Every structure is written in C-alpha cells, then in structure tokens.
CSV table of C-alpha atoms in Angstrom, one decimal:
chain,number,residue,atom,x,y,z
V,225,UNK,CA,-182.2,74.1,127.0
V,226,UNK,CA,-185.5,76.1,125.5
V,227,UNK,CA,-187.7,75.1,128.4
V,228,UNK,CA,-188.5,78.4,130.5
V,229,UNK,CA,-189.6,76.7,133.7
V,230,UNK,CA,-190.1,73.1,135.5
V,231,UNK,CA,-194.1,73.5,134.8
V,232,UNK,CA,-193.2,73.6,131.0
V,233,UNK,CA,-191.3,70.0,131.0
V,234,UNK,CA,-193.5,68.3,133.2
V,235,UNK,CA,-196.2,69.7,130.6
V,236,UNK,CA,-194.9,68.3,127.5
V,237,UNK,CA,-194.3,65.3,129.7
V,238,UNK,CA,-198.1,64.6,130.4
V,239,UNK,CA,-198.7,66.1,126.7
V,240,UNK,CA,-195.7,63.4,124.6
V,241,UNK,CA,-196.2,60.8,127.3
V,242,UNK,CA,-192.3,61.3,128.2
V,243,UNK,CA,-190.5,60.7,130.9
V,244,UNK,CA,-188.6,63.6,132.8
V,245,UNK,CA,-185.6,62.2,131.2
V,246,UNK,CA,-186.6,61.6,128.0
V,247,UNK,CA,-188.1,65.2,127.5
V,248,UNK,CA,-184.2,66.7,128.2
V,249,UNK,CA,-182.6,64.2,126.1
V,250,UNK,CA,-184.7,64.9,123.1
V,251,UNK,CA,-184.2,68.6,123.7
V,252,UNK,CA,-180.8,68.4,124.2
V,253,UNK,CA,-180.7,65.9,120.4
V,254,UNK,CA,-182.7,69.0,118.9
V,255,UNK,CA,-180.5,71.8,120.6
V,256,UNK,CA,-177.7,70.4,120.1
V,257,UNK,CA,-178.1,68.9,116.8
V,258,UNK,CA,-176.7,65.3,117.9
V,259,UNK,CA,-178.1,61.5,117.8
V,260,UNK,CA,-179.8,59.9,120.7
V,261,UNK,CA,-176.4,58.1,121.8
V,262,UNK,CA,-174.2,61.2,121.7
V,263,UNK,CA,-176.7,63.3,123.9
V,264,UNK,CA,-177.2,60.3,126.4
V,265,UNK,CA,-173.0,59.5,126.4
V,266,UNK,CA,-172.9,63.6,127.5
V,267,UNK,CA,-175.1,62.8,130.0
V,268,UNK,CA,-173.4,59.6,131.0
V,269,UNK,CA,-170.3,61.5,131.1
V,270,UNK,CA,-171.8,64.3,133.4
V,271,UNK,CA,-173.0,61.7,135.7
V,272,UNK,CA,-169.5,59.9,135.5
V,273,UNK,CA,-167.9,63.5,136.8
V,274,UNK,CA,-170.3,63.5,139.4
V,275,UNK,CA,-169.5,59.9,140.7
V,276,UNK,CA,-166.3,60.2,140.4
V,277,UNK,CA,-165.8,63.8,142.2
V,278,UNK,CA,-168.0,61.9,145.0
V,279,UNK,CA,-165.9,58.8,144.8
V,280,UNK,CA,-162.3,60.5,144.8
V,281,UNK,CA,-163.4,63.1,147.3
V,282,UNK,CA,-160.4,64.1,149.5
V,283,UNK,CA,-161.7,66.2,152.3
V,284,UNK,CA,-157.7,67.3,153.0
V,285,UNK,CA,-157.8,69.7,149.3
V,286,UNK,CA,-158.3,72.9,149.4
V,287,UNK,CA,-159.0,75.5,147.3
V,288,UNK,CA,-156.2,77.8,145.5
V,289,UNK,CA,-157.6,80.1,148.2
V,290,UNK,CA,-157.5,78.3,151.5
V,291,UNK,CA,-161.5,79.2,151.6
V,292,UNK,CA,-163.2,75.7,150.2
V,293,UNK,CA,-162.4,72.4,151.2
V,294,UNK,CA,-163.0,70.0,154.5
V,295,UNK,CA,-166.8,70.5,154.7
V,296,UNK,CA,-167.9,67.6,152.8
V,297,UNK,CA,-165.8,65.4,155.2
V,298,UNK,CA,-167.4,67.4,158.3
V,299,UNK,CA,-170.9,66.4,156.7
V,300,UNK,CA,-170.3,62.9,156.4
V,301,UNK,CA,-169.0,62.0,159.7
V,302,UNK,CA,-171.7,64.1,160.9
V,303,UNK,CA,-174.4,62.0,158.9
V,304,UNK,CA,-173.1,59.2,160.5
V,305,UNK,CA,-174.0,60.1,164.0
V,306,UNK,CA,-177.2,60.2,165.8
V,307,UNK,CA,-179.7,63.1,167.1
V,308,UNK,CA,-179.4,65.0,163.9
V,309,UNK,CA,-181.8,67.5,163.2
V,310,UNK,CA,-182.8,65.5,159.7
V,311,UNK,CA,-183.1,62.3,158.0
V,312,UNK,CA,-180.3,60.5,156.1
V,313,UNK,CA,-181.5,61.5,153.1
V,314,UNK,CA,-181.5,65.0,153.3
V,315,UNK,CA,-178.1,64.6,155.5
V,316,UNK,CA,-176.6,63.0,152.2
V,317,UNK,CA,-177.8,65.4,150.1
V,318,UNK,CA,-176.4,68.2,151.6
V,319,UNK,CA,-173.2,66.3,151.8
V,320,UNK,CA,-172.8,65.4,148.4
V,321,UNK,CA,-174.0,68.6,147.5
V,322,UNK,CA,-170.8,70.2,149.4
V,323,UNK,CA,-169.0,67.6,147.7
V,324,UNK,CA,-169.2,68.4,144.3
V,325,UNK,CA,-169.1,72.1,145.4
V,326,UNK,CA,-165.4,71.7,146.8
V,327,UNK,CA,-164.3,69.4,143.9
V,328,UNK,CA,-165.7,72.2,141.6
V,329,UNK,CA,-163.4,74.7,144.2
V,330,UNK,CA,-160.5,72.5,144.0
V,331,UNK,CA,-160.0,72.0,140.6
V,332,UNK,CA,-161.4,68.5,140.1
V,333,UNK,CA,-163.3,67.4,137.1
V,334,UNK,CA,-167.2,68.1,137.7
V,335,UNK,CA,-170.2,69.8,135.9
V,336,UNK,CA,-171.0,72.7,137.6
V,337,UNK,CA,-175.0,73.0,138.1
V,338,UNK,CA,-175.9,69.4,137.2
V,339,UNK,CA,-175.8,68.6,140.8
V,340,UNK,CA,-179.1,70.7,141.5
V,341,UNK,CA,-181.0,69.1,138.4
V,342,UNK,CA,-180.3,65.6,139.9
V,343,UNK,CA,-181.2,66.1,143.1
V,344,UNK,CA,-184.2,68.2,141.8
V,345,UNK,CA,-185.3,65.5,139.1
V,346,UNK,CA,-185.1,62.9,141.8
V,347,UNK,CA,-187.3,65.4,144.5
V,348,UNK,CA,-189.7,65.4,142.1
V,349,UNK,CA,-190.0,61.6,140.8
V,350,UNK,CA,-190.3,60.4,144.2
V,351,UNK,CA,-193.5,62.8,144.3
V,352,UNK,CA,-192.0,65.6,147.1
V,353,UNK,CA,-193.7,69.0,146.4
V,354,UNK,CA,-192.9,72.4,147.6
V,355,UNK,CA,-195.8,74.5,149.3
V,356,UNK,CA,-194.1,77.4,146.5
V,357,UNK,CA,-193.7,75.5,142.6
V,358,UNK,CA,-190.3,75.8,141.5
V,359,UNK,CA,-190.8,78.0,138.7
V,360,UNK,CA,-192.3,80.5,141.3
V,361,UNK,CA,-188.8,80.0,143.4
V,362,UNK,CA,-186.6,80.9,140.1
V,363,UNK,CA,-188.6,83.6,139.0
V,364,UNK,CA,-188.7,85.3,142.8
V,365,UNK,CA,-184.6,84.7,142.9
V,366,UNK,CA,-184.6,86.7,139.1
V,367,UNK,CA,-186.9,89.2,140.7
V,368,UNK,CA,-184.6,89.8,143.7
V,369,UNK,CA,-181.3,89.4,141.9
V,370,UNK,CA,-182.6,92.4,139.4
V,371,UNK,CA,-183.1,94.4,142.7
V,372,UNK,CA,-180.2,94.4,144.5
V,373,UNK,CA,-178.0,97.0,143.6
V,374,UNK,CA,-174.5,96.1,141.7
V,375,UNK,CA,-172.5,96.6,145.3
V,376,UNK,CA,-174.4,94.4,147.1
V,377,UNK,CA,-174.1,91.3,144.3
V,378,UNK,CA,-171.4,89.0,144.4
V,379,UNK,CA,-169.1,91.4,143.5
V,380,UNK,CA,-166.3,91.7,146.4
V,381,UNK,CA,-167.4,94.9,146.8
V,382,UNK,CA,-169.5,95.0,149.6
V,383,UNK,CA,-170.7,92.9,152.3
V,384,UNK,CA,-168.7,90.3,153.9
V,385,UNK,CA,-165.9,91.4,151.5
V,386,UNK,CA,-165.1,94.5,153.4
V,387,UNK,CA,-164.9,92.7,156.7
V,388,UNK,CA,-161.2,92.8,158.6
V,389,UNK,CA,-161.0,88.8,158.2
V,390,UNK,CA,-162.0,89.2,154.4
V,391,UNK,CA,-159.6,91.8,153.7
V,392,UNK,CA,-156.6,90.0,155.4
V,393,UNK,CA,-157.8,87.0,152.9
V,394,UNK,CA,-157.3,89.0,150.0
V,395,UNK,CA,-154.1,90.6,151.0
V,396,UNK,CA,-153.1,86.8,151.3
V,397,UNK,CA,-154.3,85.7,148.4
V,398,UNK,CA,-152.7,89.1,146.8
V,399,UNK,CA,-149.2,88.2,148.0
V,400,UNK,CA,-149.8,84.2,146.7
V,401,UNK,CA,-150.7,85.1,143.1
C-alpha cells in the first residue's frame, strides 16, 4: 500500500469521508490495477484463510521443527478459566493471534501479517487509543531495528541461538533435513 503511516489513512478518511475500509480497498483497486469486486474477493479470501486457520486449528501439529505448535490450544483452555490477569477479549486476541501464527508455522494456508491489521483496524474502530500513536510505535521499531548490529537481528547468529538447548535444536533439525 502507498500509505506511510496509520495517521495518513485516518487523514484521507476524515478528508474523502471514507471508511477505514474503504480507504484500503480503493488503494488496493488503484495499486493493484483491479475492480472493486476483485480487490474486495482478495480480501474476502484473506479473511476466509484466517477463519479457516482459526476454524481447523489442531493444537497437536507442529512445526517441521518441533519449535511451533500447542500454544494456541494452551491459550484457549486458559481463556476459559477464571482469575486471569485480563479480559476475554484481550485473552482471545492473544489466542487467535498464536493461532494463525502456528498455522503460518505448520504449513497451513494463512496470510501472514493480516492478522495484526485486523485486530488493529478493530482496536481502533471501537475507539481504544494508545498513550504512544501507532505511527510513533512503527517508526521507534525502524529506528531500533537500524541500530542493532547484523549479529544481534534475527539472524541465528547470536543470542538465544548460541545457547546449549538451541544448538542441540539445530543439530536435530541438521540430522532431519
């Protein structure tokens, strides 16, 4: 998309008198170079993936490495208890959100990313604001990102990739592949 931050859409919202939606469907039409229909059937189909990975969740898959799977099952029996430290809401969020992360892991059809624009979109429209805008968040995350040296990053070549359990992972996973 051409927008460079949250502010900007919101913007041209107030400015076309557009909803959130309909200020990334008619970017997506001009970016793309596609009708109304085919734009909002990509979307529908995005959404679909996202249903479906929610729907046909099987918390007993794991990932070709061993490292991704079973969370999302811990998270919903856990929302389903008492004395938790937040809502339902925010529970289900976070399951969900581990959800599509392990279908994503484990091979199953999902759109990688589209999970966080939902659950942002939605944050938004039901009016819940951050004491820090997004577009501050994103920028600080580029700023910090540009920072940290290369070894450091998600590289494997630092961190926790150089701890004894880590390395014992990856001679495993050496010896599967």
């Amino acid at each position: 998309m051409a927008f460079c931050s949250l502010k900007e859409i919101l913007n041209k919202c107030i400015k076309e008198n557009k909803a959130f939606w309909e200020v990334i469907i008619f970017d997506d039409m001009k970016e793309r170079n596609v009708s109304f229909d085919e734009s909002f059937s990509k979307m529908e189909s995005m959404l679909d993936a996202m249903k479906n990975a929610d729907d046909s969740y099987d918390g007993s898959l794991k990932s070709a490495s061993g490292l991704s799977g079973g969370d999302g099952a811990k998270l919903e029996a856990f929302r389903k208890q008492p004395n938790r430290l937040v809502g339902d809401f925010m529970t289900e969020v976070m399951e969900k959100a581990v959800k599509m992360g392990e279908s994503n892991a484990c091979m199953k059809r999902i759109v990688a990313g589209a999970v966080n624009a939902v659950i942002s979109s939605q944050l938004t429209k039901a009016g819940v604001k951050s004491a820090v805008p997004a577009d501050e968040v994103i920028d600080s995350m580029g700023r910090i990102g540009a920072l940290i040296p290369k070894c450091l990053k998600e590289t494997s070549g630092e961190g926790l990739a150089l701890t004894p359990s880590a390395l014992k992972i990856q001679e495993k996973l050496q010896k599967q592949f």
